[in-house]
PDB file of C-alpha atoms in Angstrom:
ATOM      1  CA  MET A   1       9.603  -0.559 -17.650  1.00  0.00           C
ATOM      2  CA  PHE A   2       9.451  -3.962 -19.813  1.00  0.00           C
ATOM      3  CA  GLY A   3       5.790  -5.059 -20.963  1.00  0.00           C
ATOM      4  CA  ARG A   4       4.643  -8.648 -21.678  1.00  0.00           C
ATOM      5  CA  ASP A   5       5.471  -7.922 -26.078  1.00  0.00           C
ATOM      6  CA  SER A   6       9.319  -6.438 -25.110  1.00  0.00           C
ATOM      7  CA  LEU A   7       9.749  -9.408 -22.871  1.00  0.00           C
ATOM      8  CA  LYS A   8       9.283 -11.376 -24.920  1.00  0.00           C
ATOM      9  CA  VAL A   9      11.282  -9.731 -28.060  1.00  0.00           C
ATOM     10  CA  LEU A  10      13.989  -9.309 -25.386  1.00  0.00           C
ATOM     11  CA  GLY A  11      14.343 -13.239 -24.468  1.00  0.00           C
ATOM     12  CA  LEU A  12      14.417 -13.834 -29.216  1.00  0.00           C
ATOM     13  CA  ILE A  13      17.433 -11.863 -28.780  1.00  0.00           C
ATOM     14  CA  CYS A  14      19.329 -13.100 -26.281  1.00  0.00           C
ATOM     15  CA  LEU A  15      17.663 -16.450 -28.232  1.00  0.00           C
ATOM     16  CA  VAL A  16      19.447 -15.704 -31.485  1.00  0.00           C
ATOM     17  CA  LEU A  17      23.028 -13.999 -29.599  1.00  0.00           C
ATOM     18  CA  PRO A  18      24.179 -16.373 -26.765  1.00  0.00           C
ATOM     19  CA  PHE A  19      27.249 -15.100 -26.794  1.00  0.00           C
ATOM     20  CA  ALA A  20      26.106 -11.678 -25.747  1.00  0.00           C
ATOM     21  CA  GLY A  21      25.786 -12.705 -22.243  1.00  0.00           C
ATOM     22  CA  CYS A  22      22.046 -13.201 -22.449  1.00  0.00           C
ATOM     23  CA  SER A  23      19.989 -15.628 -20.984  1.00  0.00           C
ATOM     24  CA  SER A  24      15.814 -16.116 -20.298  1.00  0.00           C
ATOM     25  CA  THR A  25      13.885 -13.142 -19.303  1.00  0.00           C
ATOM     26  CA  GLN A  26      11.585 -14.289 -16.138  1.00  0.00           C
ATOM     27  CA  ILE A  27      10.106 -12.934 -13.169  1.00  0.00           C
ATOM     28  CA  ASP A  28      11.701 -14.121  -9.482  1.00  0.00           C
ATOM     29  CA  ALA A  29      10.530 -11.782  -6.820  1.00  0.00           C
ATOM     30  CA  ILE A  30       7.097  -9.980  -6.205  1.00  0.00           C
ATOM     31  CA  THR A  31       7.766  -7.269  -3.938  1.00  0.00           C
ATOM     32  CA  VAL A  32       3.390  -5.479  -2.504  1.00  0.00           C
ATOM     33  CA  THR A  33       4.086  -2.128  -0.894  1.00  0.00           C
ATOM     34  CA  PRO A  34       2.827  -0.587   0.932  1.00  0.00           C
ATOM     35  CA  THR A  35       4.363  -3.639   3.056  1.00  0.00           C
ATOM     36  CA  THR A  36       2.558  -2.857   5.734  1.00  0.00           C
ATOM     37  CA  THR A  37      -1.169  -0.543   6.282  1.00  0.00           C
ATOM     38  CA  ASN A  38      -2.456   0.492   9.310  1.00  0.00           C
ATOM     39  CA  PHE A  39      -6.196   1.743   8.761  1.00  0.00           C
ATOM     40  CA  ALA A  40      -8.568   3.263  11.239  1.00  0.00           C
ATOM     41  CA  GLY A  41     -12.475   3.159   9.980  1.00  0.00           C
ATOM     42  CA  LEU A  42     -13.896   0.828   8.584  1.00  0.00           C
ATOM     43  CA  GLY A  43     -15.793   0.792   4.761  1.00  0.00           C
ATOM     44  CA  GLY A  44     -12.139   3.112   3.526  1.00  0.00           C
ATOM     45  CA  HIS A  45      -9.560   1.640   0.942  1.00  0.00           C
ATOM     46  CA  VAL A  46      -6.201   0.714   0.451  1.00  0.00           C
ATOM     47  CA  GLN A  47      -4.648   0.980  -3.397  1.00  0.00           C
ATOM     48  CA  LEU A  48      -2.210  -2.026  -2.756  1.00  0.00           C
ATOM     49  CA  LYS A  49       0.768  -2.659  -6.375  1.00  0.00           C
ATOM     50  CA  ALA A  50       3.041  -5.715  -6.979  1.00  0.00           C
ATOM     51  CA  ILE A  51       6.516  -4.604  -8.680  1.00  0.00           C
ATOM     52  CA  ALA A  52       7.720  -7.297  -9.525  1.00  0.00           C
ATOM     53  CA  THR A  53      11.528  -8.154 -10.251  1.00  0.00           C
ATOM     54  CA  ILE A  54      12.529  -8.827 -14.047  1.00  0.00           C
ATOM     55  CA  ASN A  55      15.927 -11.385 -13.754  1.00  0.00           C
ATOM     56  CA  HIS A  56      17.737 -11.057 -17.650  1.00  0.00           C
ATOM     57  CA  GLY A  57      20.091 -13.267 -16.846  1.00  0.00           C
ATOM     58  CA  ALA A  58      24.391 -10.822 -17.449  1.00  0.00           C
ATOM     59  CA  HIS A  59      22.269  -8.096 -17.991  1.00  0.00           C
ATOM     60  CA  PRO A  60      21.280  -5.885 -14.604  1.00  0.00           C
ATOM     61  CA  SER A  61      17.148  -6.902 -13.451  1.00  0.00           C
ATOM     62  CA  THR A  62      14.259  -4.764 -14.013  1.00  0.00           C
ATOM     63  CA  TYR A  63      11.369  -3.185 -12.518  1.00  0.00           C
ATOM     64  CA  GLU A  64       7.667  -4.201 -14.049  1.00  0.00           C
ATOM     65  CA  ASP A  65       3.964  -2.713 -12.776  1.00  0.00           C
ATOM     66  CA  VAL A  66       2.017  -5.975 -13.093  1.00  0.00           C
ATOM     67  CA  THR A  67      -0.759  -5.476 -10.207  1.00  0.00           C
ATOM     68  CA  ASP A  68      -2.812  -6.348 -12.784  1.00  0.00           C
ATOM     69  CA  GLN A  69      -1.461  -9.643 -13.613  1.00  0.00           C
ATOM     70  CA  VAL A  70      -1.356 -11.329 -10.377  1.00  0.00           C
ATOM     71  CA  SER A  71      -3.647 -12.656  -8.518  1.00  0.00           C
ATOM     72  CA  TRP A  72      -4.734 -11.708  -5.193  1.00  0.00           C
ATOM     73  CA  SER A  73      -6.200 -13.434  -2.349  1.00  0.00           C
ATOM     74  CA  THR A  74      -6.264 -13.148   1.573  1.00  0.00           C
ATOM     75  CA  PRO A  75      -6.525 -15.455   4.158  1.00  0.00           C
ATOM     76  CA  LEU A  76      -8.809 -13.609   6.046  1.00  0.00           C
ATOM     77  CA  PRO A  77     -11.442 -12.023   3.404  1.00  0.00           C
ATOM     78  CA  GLN A  78     -13.901 -10.980   6.640  1.00  0.00           C
ATOM     79  CA  ILE A  79     -11.572  -8.807   6.580  1.00  0.00           C
ATOM     80  CA  LEU A  80     -11.356  -7.044   3.647  1.00  0.00           C
ATOM     81  CA  THR A  81     -11.655  -7.689   0.598  1.00  0.00           C
ATOM     82  CA  ILE A  82      -9.822  -6.860  -2.671  1.00  0.00           C
ATOM     83  CA  SER A  83      -9.942  -6.269  -7.136  1.00  0.00           C
ATOM     84  CA  SER A  84      -8.622  -7.712  -9.388  1.00  0.00           C
ATOM     85  CA  SER A  85      -6.809  -4.090  -9.856  1.00  0.00           C
ATOM     86  CA  GLY A  86      -5.760  -4.675  -6.195  1.00  0.00           C
ATOM     87  CA  ASN A  87      -7.647  -1.823  -4.270  1.00  0.00           C
ATOM     88  CA  VAL A  88      -8.162  -3.183  -0.862  1.00  0.00           C
ATOM     89  CA  THR A  89     -11.905  -2.103   1.176  1.00  0.00           C
ATOM     90  CA  ILE A  90     -12.101  -2.585   4.778  1.00  0.00           C
ATOM     91  CA  ILE A  91     -14.860  -4.311   5.974  1.00  0.00           C
ATOM     92  CA  GLY A  92     -13.567  -5.949   8.990  1.00  0.00           C
ATOM     93  CA  THR A  93     -11.387  -5.325  12.570  1.00  0.00           C
ATOM     94  CA  GLY A  94      -8.393  -8.263  13.117  1.00  0.00           C
ATOM     95  CA  ILE A  95      -5.059  -8.158  10.944  1.00  0.00           C
ATOM     96  CA  THR A  96      -4.260 -10.621   7.403  1.00  0.00           C
ATOM     97  CA  GLN A  97      -1.709 -10.976   4.768  1.00  0.00           C
ATOM     98  CA  VAL A  98      -2.396  -9.277   1.582  1.00  0.00           C
ATOM     99  CA  VAL A  99      -1.156 -12.076  -1.082  1.00  0.00           C
ATOM    100  CA  GLY A 100      -0.190 -11.983  -5.429  1.00  0.00           C
ATOM    101  CA  THR A 101       0.565 -14.517  -7.484  1.00  0.00           C
ATOM    102  CA  ILE A 102       2.152 -15.210 -10.622  1.00  0.00           C
ATOM    103  CA  ASN A 103       3.992 -16.972 -12.938  1.00  0.00           C
ATOM    104  CA  GLY A 104       7.614 -16.779 -12.977  1.00  0.00           C
ATOM    105  CA  TYR A 105      10.888 -18.403 -12.239  1.00  0.00           C
ATOM    106  CA  PRO A 106      10.960 -21.503 -11.383  1.00  0.00           C
ATOM    107  CA  GLY A 107       7.232 -21.582 -10.672  1.00  0.00           C
ATOM    108  CA  VAL A 108       4.677 -19.291  -9.351  1.00  0.00           C
ATOM    109  CA  VAL A 109       5.752 -16.394  -7.918  1.00  0.00           C
ATOM    110  CA  SER A 110       4.356 -13.740  -4.017  1.00  0.00           C
ATOM    111  CA  GLY A 111       4.975 -11.281  -2.881  1.00  0.00           C
ATOM    112  CA  ASP A 112       2.492 -10.454  -0.066  1.00  0.00           C
ATOM    113  CA  ALA A 113       1.159  -7.612   2.569  1.00  0.00           C
ATOM    114  CA  THR A 114       0.102  -6.552   6.161  1.00  0.00           C
ATOM    115  CA  VAL A 115      -2.896  -4.980   6.554  1.00  0.00           C
ATOM    116  CA  CYS A 116      -4.118  -4.011   9.912  1.00  0.00           C
ATOM    117  CA  ALA A 117      -7.955  -1.827  10.478  1.00  0.00           C
ATOM    118  CA  GLN A 118      -8.848  -1.663  13.915  1.00  0.00           C
ATOM    119  CA  LEU A 119     -11.602   0.763  15.066  1.00  0.00           C
ATOM    120  CA  ILE A 120     -11.482   4.769  14.789  1.00  0.00           C
ATOM    121  CA  ASN A 121     -12.354   4.535  19.122  1.00  0.00           C
ATOM    122  CA  PRO A 122     -11.671   0.788  20.011  1.00  0.00           C
ATOM    123  CA  PRO A 123     -14.273  -0.314  23.513  1.00  0.00           C
ATOM    124  CA  THR A 124     -12.146  -1.222  26.560  1.00  0.00           C
ATOM    125  CA  GLY A 125     -10.433  -4.769  25.393  1.00  0.00           C
ATOM    126  CA  GLY A 126     -11.452  -3.869  22.103  1.00  0.00           C
ATOM    127  CA  PHE A 127      -9.140  -4.622  18.852  1.00  0.00           C
ATOM    128  CA  THR A 128      -5.964  -1.473  18.389  1.00  0.00           C
ATOM    129  CA  CYS A 129      -3.347  -1.464  15.568  1.00  0.00           C
ATOM    130  CA  SER A 130      -0.762   0.667  18.258  1.00  0.00           C
ATOM    131  CA  GLY A 131      -0.721  -2.886  20.176  1.00  0.00           C
ATOM    132  CA  ASP A 132       1.591  -5.576  18.895  1.00  0.00           C
ATOM    133  CA  GLY A 133       0.467  -6.381  14.912  1.00  0.00           C
ATOM    134  CA  GLY A 134       2.512  -9.974  15.348  1.00  0.00           C
ATOM    135  CA  PRO A 135       5.630 -10.937  13.405  1.00  0.00           C
ATOM    136  CA  ALA A 136       5.077  -8.171  10.416  1.00  0.00           C
ATOM    137  CA  PHE A 137       4.663  -5.336  12.400  1.00  0.00           C
ATOM    138  CA  ARG A 138       8.204  -5.915  13.961  1.00  0.00           C
ATOM    139  CA  ARG A 139      10.076  -6.109  11.442  1.00  0.00           C
ATOM    140  CA  GLY A 140       9.548  -2.019  11.375  1.00  0.00           C
ATOM    141  CA  ALA A 141       9.062   1.317  12.455  1.00  0.00           C
ATOM    142  CA  ARG A 142       4.560   1.505  12.175  1.00  0.00           C
ATOM    143  CA  LEU A 143       2.604   4.753  11.028  1.00  0.00           C
ATOM    144  CA  SER A 144      -0.102   6.314  12.255  1.00  0.00           C
ATOM    145  CA  LEU A 145      -3.337   9.260  11.444  1.00  0.00           C
ATOM    146  CA  VAL A 146      -4.082  11.208  14.536  1.00  0.00           C
ATOM    147  CA  GLN A 147      -7.119  13.832  13.105  1.00  0.00           C
ATOM    148  CA  GLY A 148      -8.629  15.955  15.534  1.00  0.00           C
ATOM    149  CA  VAL A 149     -12.274  15.577  14.535  1.00  0.00           C
ATOM    150  CA  LYS A 150     -13.657  12.738  13.682  1.00  0.00           C
ATOM    151  CA  GLU A 151     -17.148  13.373  12.722  1.00  0.00           C
ATOM    152  CA  PRO A 152     -17.965  15.081   9.143  1.00  0.00           C
ATOM    153  CA  ALA A 153     -17.069  17.200   7.106  1.00  0.00           C
ATOM    154  CA  THR A 154     -18.690  20.110   5.634  1.00  0.00           C
ATOM    155  CA  PRO A 155     -17.496  21.563   1.945  1.00  0.00           C
ATOM    156  CA  GLY A 156     -14.308  24.182   2.093  1.00  0.00           C
ATOM    157  CA  GLU A 157     -14.019  23.535   5.680  1.00  0.00           C
ATOM    158  CA  THR A 158     -10.176  21.731   6.337  1.00  0.00           C
ATOM    159  CA  ARG A 159      -8.716  19.087   8.065  1.00  0.00           C
ATOM    160  CA  GLN A 160      -5.257  19.113   9.198  1.00  0.00           C
ATOM    161  CA  PHE A 161      -4.085  15.306  10.390  1.00  0.00           C
ATOM    162  CA  MET A 162      -0.340  13.876  11.552  1.00  0.00           C
ATOM    163  CA  ALA A 163       0.968  11.442  10.809  1.00  0.00           C
ATOM    164  CA  VAL A 164       2.686   9.670  13.336  1.00  0.00           C
ATOM    165  CA  ARG A 165       5.851   6.586  13.356  1.00  0.00           C
ATOM    166  CA  THR A 166       6.012   4.864  16.316  1.00  0.00           C
ATOM    167  CA  SER A 167       9.072   2.616  16.249  1.00  0.00           C
ATOM    168  CA  VAL A 168      10.429  -0.721  17.396  1.00  0.00           C
ATOM    169  CA  ASP A 169      10.897   0.473  20.723  1.00  0.00           C
ATOM    170  CA  GLY A 170       8.436   2.254  20.850  1.00  0.00           C
ATOM    171  CA  GLY A 171       9.879   6.222  20.777  1.00  0.00           C
ATOM    172  CA  GLN A 172       7.905   8.044  18.731  1.00  0.00           C
ATOM    173  CA  ARG A 173       8.758  11.373  15.489  1.00  0.00           C
ATOM    174  CA  ASP A 174       6.371  13.177  13.571  1.00  0.00           C
ATOM    175  CA  LEU A 175       6.656  12.428   9.610  1.00  0.00           C
ATOM    176  CA  THR A 176       3.352  15.302   8.588  1.00  0.00           C
ATOM    177  CA  ASP A 177       5.400  16.960   6.601  1.00  0.00           C
ATOM    178  CA  SER A 178       7.722  14.139   6.082  1.00  0.00           C
ATOM    179  CA  VAL A 179       5.506  11.876   4.072  1.00  0.00           C
ATOM    180  CA  ILE A 180       3.380  10.776   1.240  1.00  0.00           C
ATOM    181  CA  TRP A 181      -0.389  12.580   0.948  1.00  0.00           C
ATOM    182  CA  THR A 182      -2.846  10.598  -1.057  1.00  0.00           C
ATOM    183  CA  SER A 183      -6.524  10.985  -1.103  1.00  0.00           C
ATOM    184  CA  SER A 184      -8.918   8.526  -2.819  1.00  0.00           C
ATOM    185  CA  ASP A 185     -10.756  10.324  -4.037  1.00  0.00           C
ATOM    186  CA  GLU A 186      -9.823  14.811  -4.499  1.00  0.00           C
ATOM    187  CA  SER A 187     -13.594  15.207  -5.390  1.00  0.00           C
ATOM    188  CA  VAL A 188     -14.331  13.885  -2.492  1.00  0.00           C
ATOM    189  CA  ALA A 189     -11.219  16.210  -0.408  1.00  0.00           C
ATOM    190  CA  THR A 190      -7.713  17.328  -1.204  1.00  0.00           C
ATOM    191  CA  VAL A 191      -4.954  16.732   0.807  1.00  0.00           C
ATOM    192  CA  ASN A 192      -1.349  19.102   0.432  1.00  0.00           C
ATOM    193  CA  GLU A 193       2.144  17.781   1.153  1.00  0.00           C
ATOM    194  CA  SER A 194       1.147  18.800   5.242  1.00  0.00           C
ATOM    195  CA  GLY A 195      -2.084  16.928   5.530  1.00  0.00           C
ATOM    196  CA  THR A 196      -3.386  19.573   5.225  1.00  0.00           C
ATOM    197  CA  VAL A 197      -7.084  18.352   3.806  1.00  0.00           C
ATOM    198  CA  THR A 198      -9.968  20.162   3.093  1.00  0.00           C
ATOM    199  CA  ALA A 199     -13.471  18.888   2.094  1.00  0.00           C
ATOM    200  CA  LEU A 200     -14.867  20.117  -0.973  1.00  0.00           C
ATOM    201  CA  ASN A 201     -18.067  17.940  -2.347  1.00  0.00           C
ATOM    202  CA  HIS A 202     -20.717  15.388  -0.233  1.00  0.00           C
ATOM    203  CA  GLY A 203     -19.030  11.633  -0.126  1.00  0.00           C
ATOM    204  CA  THR A 204     -16.894   9.623   1.474  1.00  0.00           C
ATOM    205  CA  THR A 205     -12.123   9.608   0.318  1.00  0.00           C
ATOM    206  CA  THR A 206      -9.841   7.616   2.465  1.00  0.00           C
ATOM    207  CA  ILE A 207      -6.305  10.280   4.014  1.00  0.00           C
ATOM    208  CA  MET A 208      -3.357   7.784   3.274  1.00  0.00           C
ATOM    209  CA  ALA A 209       0.366   8.680   4.541  1.00  0.00           C
ATOM    210  CA  SER A 210       3.240   6.852   3.408  1.00  0.00           C
ATOM    211  CA  VAL A 211       6.872   6.233   4.582  1.00  0.00           C
ATOM    212  CA  THR A 212      10.026   4.127   2.866  1.00  0.00           C
ATOM    213  CA  ASN A 213      11.519   2.833   5.912  1.00  0.00           C
ATOM    214  CA  SER A 214      15.418   1.847   5.655  1.00  0.00           C
ATOM    215  CA  ASP A 215      15.096  -1.549   4.777  1.00  0.00           C
ATOM    216  CA  ARG A 216      13.166   0.471   1.563  1.00  0.00           C
ATOM    217  CA  THR A 217      10.128  -1.765   3.815  1.00  0.00           C
ATOM    218  CA  VAL A 218       6.863   1.562   2.731  1.00  0.00           C
ATOM    219  CA  VAL A 219       4.303   1.837   5.555  1.00  0.00           C
ATOM    220  CA  ALA A 220       1.197   3.581   5.451  1.00  0.00           C
ATOM    221  CA  ALA A 221      -1.056   4.854   7.581  1.00  0.00           C
ATOM    222  CA  ALA A 222      -5.203   5.634   6.391  1.00  0.00           C
ATOM    223  CA  ALA A 223      -8.095   7.223   7.627  1.00  0.00           C
ATOM    224  CA  ASN A 224     -11.847   7.981   5.851  1.00  0.00           C
ATOM    225  CA  LEU A 225     -13.136  11.427   5.836  1.00  0.00           C
ATOM    226  CA  LYS A 226     -16.332  11.756   5.327  1.00  0.00           C
ATOM    227  CA  VAL A 227     -18.089  14.863   4.212  1.00  0.00           C
ATOM    228  CA  LYS A 228     -21.564  15.977   5.249  1.00  0.00           C
ATOM    229  CA  GLU A 229     -24.023  17.873   2.465  1.00  0.00           C
TER     230      GLU A 229
END
């Protein structure tokens, strides 16, 4: 990985040694991951990352995490807010893009991700991510979480989460043992590689499962887990 100082040094070397086939170092593209997140419930959090593709002229491109350097924005702030470090807080329902921008070559470079937020038990006619989520969702498979119990957990209790992948043709596959599981607050609850969540202390945490598609896009599903005293 290259930091800002490393990029400056490499650029200086290229100026001093032009015969080596170097050109100025520049950011060509930004990739925001997870590419698509399907979130069940309000008040949860999703951590996005922005990865820059760094062009080094005749040399192979490298990649740098620039999550804290990009400017984050969304066209629908009634659905979510996003911090300067890429942390999304769900405050409403619907589908919106989250965009990260940074100065690059030949000007401003941006990348985006799709966040779909739904109610856990939508009323008749209510919005749900399991329906047609628009162009961004048609690019590849969707991922959703299934949890058998919705009410708050108690310290020491375990819950089994399932991750179900729905392909573009509607077929479903259980990926519970194949996804990457995370808990946003491990002091509240932890989750193991099989989706088993262990409640520890009072509070609320976001349980997330993520998987990478064959086209290298990343889809994720997340849901809140509340632990009562």
